[in-house]
Amino acid sequence: MPHYEKISIYIPHSTKSKLEDDARQFEIMKANGSEINHNELLGRIVLGYYDQFYLENLENLQRVENVLRKHIRKATVDNIKDVSYEILSSLSLIQQTSSNKKGDRLSLKPTSKTASLIQDIKMANIHDNISNTFARLFTSYLEKPTYVRERIIHKESYESIQEAIQRKQSISFSTRRNMNLVHTVFPYCITIGQEEIYNYLLCAETESGSLKAKAYRLCRITNCRKSRNKTEFNDDVKDYLDQMAKHGPAYEINDNERAVVYFTDKGFKSYELISFHRPSYDDIRQTEGGYECTFSCSKKHLEQYLRRFDSGEAKVIEPEWLRKNIECFYQEQLDFYSR
């Protein structure tokens, strides 16, 4: 097995903290499930983002060159590319420091997957401090929206799924929650929630002999491979998947049961304020003292959302079982505080 030298990368505390937050939310952890796998995280960013980072830098370099050529005398334009590169480098320069008071150090050890690309990066940035090159790469990565960063970290799975969707092929994969269980599904689309945070694979999967609408977080899909089976959907499952994309892909829908909720005036203001995982209503009717809204989203979605309201702000009208679930939730809270 070849021996690879570690690369020391000096970054601000805030950059390291944000990278570690990504490792947790995108589930890049060691086998024990509690420790962050720093090298795996950094390697995935290098593999998934360096080519885009390089192209973006070339575009920025060209913009700087174009501006300089407009304002610098013709006699001095011979080294304008070098000047432009120096300007960009100085703008994005991150202070190198080994002091814990000023920054942190990350170690990037090349692996069989990343070694050749890291060597190419070193050669392409021969005039730049290699630590600064990687620091700029990670800083640029963190400027992307969360759902884009998740696609970068899980680029291999993302691209395999997208290719299967285009070719109308089924795929098989395991999840990080249960590596021994293999799911064979018909992929429909990869979508993001209303909050534009996480990516979800919406798909159809056979369960108990019938096709069901399913959703899987992108970061939890592993060992993804395409199969030769063609994608299968029926109209009902397609409709449910479209509803999941509209109301919230984290919650599965496999029925047409609607729900009606009464909001007081105060409750409807809370509905407008509590935006995270908020389901969209299909119809709204103003009534005395409030509003009556009709939903066609996942009932589990609606139940968990309504639990965040203060008592007396919202009441489920139908279905009865959902009304009872909410009633039991508040009763249990009351019993808990009474004890």
mmCIF file of C-alpha atoms in Angstrom, residues 49-63 88 137 140 144:
data_model
loop_
_atom_site.group_PDB
_atom_site.id
_atom_site.type_symbol
_atom_site.label_atom_id
_atom_site.label_comp_id
_atom_site.label_asym_id
_atom_site.label_seq_id
_atom_site.Cartn_x
_atom_site.Cartn_y
_atom_site.Cartn_z
ATOM 1 C CA TYR A 49 -15.863 20.436 -5.731
ATOM 2 C CA TYR A 50 -12.297 21.166 -6.907
ATOM 3 C CA ASP A 51 -13.096 21.120 -10.646
ATOM 4 C CA GLN A 52 -15.935 23.622 -10.154
ATOM 5 C CA PHE A 53 -13.753 25.730 -7.818
ATOM 6 C CA TYR A 54 -10.997 25.802 -10.451
ATOM 7 C CA LEU A 55 -13.392 26.927 -13.202
ATOM 8 C CA GLU A 56 -14.920 29.614 -10.984
ATOM 9 C CA ASN A 57 -11.430 30.946 -10.248
ATOM 10 C CA LEU A 58 -10.613 31.051 -13.968
ATOM 11 C CA GLU A 59 -13.796 33.066 -14.585
ATOM 12 C CA ASN A 60 -12.914 35.493 -11.779
ATOM 13 C CA LEU A 61 -9.368 35.791 -13.108
ATOM 14 C CA GLN A 62 -10.716 36.694 -16.554
ATOM 15 C CA ARG A 63 -12.998 39.349 -15.054
ATOM 16 C CA LEU A 88 -7.287 37.368 -6.567
ATOM 17 C CA LEU A 137 -11.249 25.691 -1.593
ATOM 18 C CA SER A 140 -15.541 28.663 -1.195
ATOM 19 C CA LYS A 144 -22.640 27.363 -1.231
#
